[in-house]
Amino acid sequence: LNINYTSNASSDYIDNDWYIVFSNDDVETKKIMDINITLKGEKKWNTETTVEVHPNGFINGTASSDVNITKIRIRVNDGSWITAWSGVSSEPVSWNYTLNMSNYYPGKCIIYARVVDEKGYVGMVSQESIFYCPLPTINMVHPISGEMIEKTISVSGTASDKVNIIQKMWVKIGSGEWNDTSLETAEEGWNWSYNNLDTTAVNDGEQKIYVKAFNGIMYTVASVEVIVDNNPPDVNILSLSDNDVVSGNIIINGNASDVNRVKKIEIRIDEENWTNVPITSDTSLTWDYH
């Protein structure tokens, strides 16, 4: 006598009495007997994957199962599941996926990876990692460091980012307001420019031009030091006044100053030729002419 019984519960009825009932239309016979029950569960198998997370958002691993693999998905923290691989494979699957780092902030995070087999069984693993977002690189082509500038100038250069797309750039001089630059894709990175930087908004002398770039996650700022020169030097004649009467040989003296250094002093009478006056200081000086 063979008896087949299937139950969804692994311990269903094991501790209860079992009966075999023989009956016909008129007579029922019942006998209690001892029987041995052997439960045969469905064969177990392993469906699993490894996961390796790189700081720049590159994620890879190897998935395996005793049955066909159909899908591998990943998730960052509590975000949505992203399909990293799909198909049907009876062999281990080497998979990888590169995250769009503009969607994630640098810092600590948890990466989940799960593999699904053809029977719907899921194997999942997680790994704590740290995302690192490289800063954009800014190069200023014009003006160069130490260049003397005046009035309204054009500022230009290049920018690059190894991971993300530079979304916006700005430029300013000194403590002024940021101005949006134009931004064009180049063969390697981006070209940027701004054609209306007003240097008269700052004092003469050493000033810094700042350029800022944003890659969707982080900002970076670069600067170049220039010399602003919008105003002439101050010069005064001290030994003479208007309408003084002079004759013969005279001594003329005075002073001159400029934040950007006095480089040359010349003197003349009426429409005569200019004559150079020796100077001994390049910032603020007293001069005389015999």
mmCIF file of C-alpha atoms in Angstrom, residues 83-252:
data_model
loop_
_atom_site.group_PDB
_atom_site.id
_atom_site.type_symbol
_atom_site.label_atom_id
_atom_site.label_comp_id
_atom_site.label_asym_id
_atom_site.label_seq_id
_atom_site.Cartn_x
_atom_site.Cartn_y
_atom_site.Cartn_z
ATOM 1 C CA THR A 83 18.963 46.680 -13.346
ATOM 2 C CA ALA A 84 22.665 45.966 -13.796
ATOM 3 C CA TRP A 85 22.194 42.796 -15.907
ATOM 4 C CA SER A 86 19.312 40.775 -17.341
ATOM 5 C CA GLY A 87 19.080 37.650 -19.476
ATOM 6 C CA VAL A 88 19.219 33.886 -18.961
ATOM 7 C CA SER A 89 22.484 32.241 -17.954
ATOM 8 C CA SER A 90 23.293 28.827 -16.535
ATOM 9 C CA GLU A 91 26.875 29.969 -15.951
ATOM 10 C CA PRO A 92 28.165 32.479 -13.398
ATOM 11 C CA VAL A 93 27.617 36.070 -14.541
ATOM 12 C CA SER A 94 30.272 38.767 -14.215
ATOM 13 C CA TRP A 95 28.353 42.019 -14.085
ATOM 14 C CA ASN A 96 29.113 45.714 -13.626
ATOM 15 C CA TYR A 97 27.346 49.034 -13.540
ATOM 16 C CA THR A 98 28.550 52.657 -13.370
ATOM 17 C CA LEU A 99 26.369 54.999 -11.366
ATOM 18 C CA ASN A 100 25.640 58.534 -12.525
ATOM 19 C CA MET A 101 27.471 60.272 -9.708
ATOM 20 C CA SER A 102 25.615 63.540 -10.276
ATOM 21 C CA ASN A 103 22.665 61.833 -8.523
ATOM 22 C CA TYR A 104 24.603 61.033 -5.343
ATOM 23 C CA TYR A 105 26.424 63.009 -2.710
ATOM 24 C CA PRO A 106 29.960 62.047 -1.690
ATOM 25 C CA GLY A 107 30.256 60.201 1.593
ATOM 26 C CA LYS A 108 29.181 56.978 3.269
ATOM 27 C CA CYS A 109 26.462 54.858 1.673
ATOM 28 C CA ILE A 110 25.165 51.274 1.534
ATOM 29 C CA ILE A 111 25.086 49.442 -1.783
ATOM 30 C CA TYR A 112 22.692 46.503 -2.172
ATOM 31 C CA ALA A 113 22.978 43.890 -4.916
ATOM 32 C CA ARG A 114 20.502 41.076 -5.523
ATOM 33 C CA VAL A 115 20.413 38.263 -8.031
ATOM 34 C CA VAL A 116 17.170 36.591 -9.183
ATOM 35 C CA ASP A 117 17.003 33.081 -10.639
ATOM 36 C CA GLU A 118 14.455 31.476 -12.941
ATOM 37 C CA LYS A 119 12.435 30.149 -10.030
ATOM 38 C CA GLY A 120 12.118 33.592 -8.516
ATOM 39 C CA TYR A 121 14.536 32.947 -5.684
ATOM 40 C CA VAL A 122 16.503 36.057 -4.628
ATOM 41 C CA GLY A 123 19.968 36.231 -3.131
ATOM 42 C CA MET A 124 21.009 39.612 -1.760
ATOM 43 C CA VAL A 125 24.195 41.130 -0.382
ATOM 44 C CA SER A 126 25.075 44.620 0.856
ATOM 45 C CA GLN A 127 28.263 46.574 1.337
ATOM 46 C CA GLU A 128 28.997 49.840 3.076
ATOM 47 C CA SER A 129 31.146 52.130 0.970
ATOM 48 C CA ILE A 130 32.249 55.722 0.576
ATOM 49 C CA PHE A 131 31.607 57.649 -2.616
ATOM 50 C CA TYR A 132 34.230 60.149 -3.647
ATOM 51 C CA CYS A 133 33.484 62.803 -6.237
ATOM 52 C CA PRO A 134 36.564 64.377 -7.864
ATOM 53 C CA LEU A 135 36.410 68.141 -8.103
ATOM 54 C CA PRO A 136 36.275 69.804 -11.512
ATOM 55 C CA THR A 137 39.580 71.186 -12.782
ATOM 56 C CA ILE A 138 39.680 74.812 -13.956
ATOM 57 C CA ASN A 139 42.355 76.368 -16.152
ATOM 58 C CA MET A 140 42.414 80.126 -16.839
ATOM 59 C CA VAL A 141 43.902 81.051 -20.218
ATOM 60 C CA HIS A 142 43.289 84.814 -20.156
ATOM 61 C CA PRO A 143 44.310 86.906 -18.340
ATOM 62 C CA ILE A 144 47.512 85.342 -17.043
ATOM 63 C CA SER A 145 48.933 85.792 -13.567
ATOM 64 C CA GLY A 146 50.475 89.238 -13.009
ATOM 65 C CA GLU A 147 48.940 90.764 -16.136
ATOM 66 C CA MET A 148 47.961 94.439 -15.943
ATOM 67 C CA ILE A 149 44.320 94.984 -16.876
ATOM 68 C CA GLU A 150 41.943 97.921 -17.165
ATOM 69 C CA LYS A 151 38.371 98.840 -18.017
ATOM 70 C CA THR A 152 36.274 95.938 -19.350
ATOM 71 C CA ILE A 153 38.035 92.695 -20.200
ATOM 72 C CA SER A 154 37.309 89.196 -21.486
ATOM 73 C CA VAL A 155 38.095 86.182 -19.314
ATOM 74 C CA SER A 156 38.402 82.684 -20.758
ATOM 75 C CA GLY A 157 39.770 79.222 -20.106
ATOM 76 C CA THR A 158 39.056 75.507 -20.016
ATOM 77 C CA ALA A 159 37.584 73.071 -17.496
ATOM 78 C CA SER A 160 37.457 69.293 -17.090
ATOM 79 C CA ASP A 161 35.880 66.629 -14.888
ATOM 80 C CA LYS A 162 36.847 62.944 -14.919
ATOM 81 C CA VAL A 163 33.504 61.658 -13.643
ATOM 82 C CA ASN A 164 30.678 64.153 -14.005
ATOM 83 C CA ILE A 165 29.433 66.784 -16.405
ATOM 84 C CA ILE A 166 30.233 70.396 -15.580
ATOM 85 C CA GLN A 167 26.838 72.037 -15.501
ATOM 86 C CA LYS A 168 27.619 75.681 -14.827
ATOM 87 C CA MET A 169 30.488 78.133 -14.339
ATOM 88 C CA TRP A 170 30.809 81.673 -12.994
ATOM 89 C CA VAL A 171 33.457 84.412 -12.852
ATOM 90 C CA LYS A 172 34.004 87.495 -10.687
ATOM 91 C CA ILE A 173 36.711 89.975 -9.742
ATOM 92 C CA GLY A 174 37.553 90.756 -6.133
ATOM 93 C CA SER A 175 34.527 90.661 -3.847
ATOM 94 C CA GLY A 176 32.100 91.444 -6.658
ATOM 95 C CA GLU A 177 29.087 89.501 -7.875
ATOM 96 C CA TRP A 178 29.349 86.188 -9.701
ATOM 97 C CA ASN A 179 28.645 86.365 -13.442
ATOM 98 C CA ASP A 180 27.471 83.411 -15.532
ATOM 99 C CA THR A 181 29.981 82.321 -18.161
ATOM 100 C CA SER A 182 29.278 80.722 -21.516
ATOM 101 C CA LEU A 183 30.117 77.017 -21.531
ATOM 102 C CA GLU A 184 30.866 74.926 -24.615
ATOM 103 C CA THR A 185 31.816 71.280 -24.928
ATOM 104 C CA ALA A 186 35.355 70.771 -26.213
ATOM 105 C CA GLU A 187 37.345 67.730 -27.326
ATOM 106 C CA GLU A 188 38.639 67.315 -23.784
ATOM 107 C CA GLY A 189 36.286 68.945 -21.315
ATOM 108 C CA TRP A 190 34.735 72.370 -21.745
ATOM 109 C CA ASN A 191 35.653 75.870 -22.919
ATOM 110 C CA TRP A 192 34.301 78.774 -20.906
ATOM 111 C CA SER A 193 34.386 82.542 -21.366
ATOM 112 C CA TYR A 194 32.952 85.827 -20.111
ATOM 113 C CA ASN A 195 33.367 88.995 -22.179
ATOM 114 C CA ASN A 196 32.164 91.781 -19.925
ATOM 115 C CA LEU A 197 34.161 91.771 -16.682
ATOM 116 C CA ASP A 198 34.221 95.342 -15.327
ATOM 117 C CA THR A 199 37.543 96.005 -13.605
ATOM 118 C CA THR A 200 36.502 99.546 -12.603
ATOM 119 C CA ALA A 201 34.333 97.978 -9.888
ATOM 120 C CA VAL A 202 37.459 97.315 -7.807
ATOM 121 C CA ASN A 203 40.390 99.393 -6.623
ATOM 122 C CA ASP A 204 43.592 99.704 -8.558
ATOM 123 C CA GLY A 205 46.342 97.347 -7.541
ATOM 124 C CA GLU A 206 46.572 93.625 -7.036
ATOM 125 C CA GLN A 207 43.205 91.884 -7.381
ATOM 126 C CA LYS A 208 42.068 88.312 -7.926
ATOM 127 C CA ILE A 209 39.792 87.022 -10.649
ATOM 128 C CA TYR A 210 37.850 83.987 -9.447
ATOM 129 C CA VAL A 211 36.263 81.237 -11.543
ATOM 130 C CA LYS A 212 33.821 78.701 -10.067
ATOM 131 C CA ALA A 213 32.574 75.418 -11.584
ATOM 132 C CA PHE A 214 29.725 73.102 -10.524
ATOM 133 C CA ASN A 215 29.493 69.440 -11.618
ATOM 134 C CA GLY A 216 26.075 68.717 -10.166
ATOM 135 C CA ILE A 217 27.495 67.658 -6.804
ATOM 136 C CA MET A 218 30.405 69.813 -5.791
ATOM 137 C CA TYR A 219 31.882 73.242 -6.476
ATOM 138 C CA THR A 220 35.484 74.148 -7.119
ATOM 139 C CA VAL A 221 37.038 77.605 -7.353
ATOM 140 C CA ALA A 222 40.234 78.734 -9.075
ATOM 141 C CA SER A 223 41.791 82.200 -9.160
ATOM 142 C CA VAL A 224 44.487 84.262 -10.835
ATOM 143 C CA GLU A 225 46.106 87.407 -9.453
ATOM 144 C CA VAL A 226 46.179 90.414 -11.777
ATOM 145 C CA ILE A 227 47.014 94.128 -11.516
ATOM 146 C CA VAL A 228 44.140 96.534 -12.075
ATOM 147 C CA ASP A 229 45.199 99.930 -13.419
ATOM 148 C CA ASN A 230 42.283 102.219 -14.240
ATOM 149 C CA ASN A 231 43.557 105.473 -12.694
ATOM 150 C CA PRO A 232 46.663 107.591 -13.535
ATOM 151 C CA PRO A 233 49.340 108.366 -10.932
ATOM 152 C CA ASP A 234 49.009 111.387 -8.670
ATOM 153 C CA VAL A 235 51.693 114.027 -9.281
ATOM 154 C CA ASN A 236 52.257 117.398 -7.627
ATOM 155 C CA ILE A 237 54.687 120.337 -8.145
ATOM 156 C CA LEU A 238 55.618 121.609 -4.682
ATOM 157 C CA SER A 239 58.214 124.299 -5.316
ATOM 158 C CA LEU A 240 56.143 126.500 -7.596
ATOM 159 C CA SER A 241 52.634 127.889 -7.657
ATOM 160 C CA ASP A 242 50.515 129.301 -10.424
ATOM 161 C CA ASN A 243 51.708 132.706 -11.660
ATOM 162 C CA ASP A 244 55.108 132.550 -9.893
ATOM 163 C CA VAL A 245 57.769 134.620 -11.670
ATOM 164 C CA VAL A 246 60.989 132.721 -12.312
ATOM 165 C CA SER A 247 64.226 133.386 -14.124
ATOM 166 C CA GLY A 248 67.593 131.794 -14.649
ATOM 167 C CA ASN A 249 68.193 128.299 -13.369
ATOM 168 C CA ILE A 250 65.544 127.012 -10.975
ATOM 169 C CA ILE A 251 64.960 123.911 -8.934
ATOM 170 C CA ILE A 252 61.601 122.249 -9.371
#
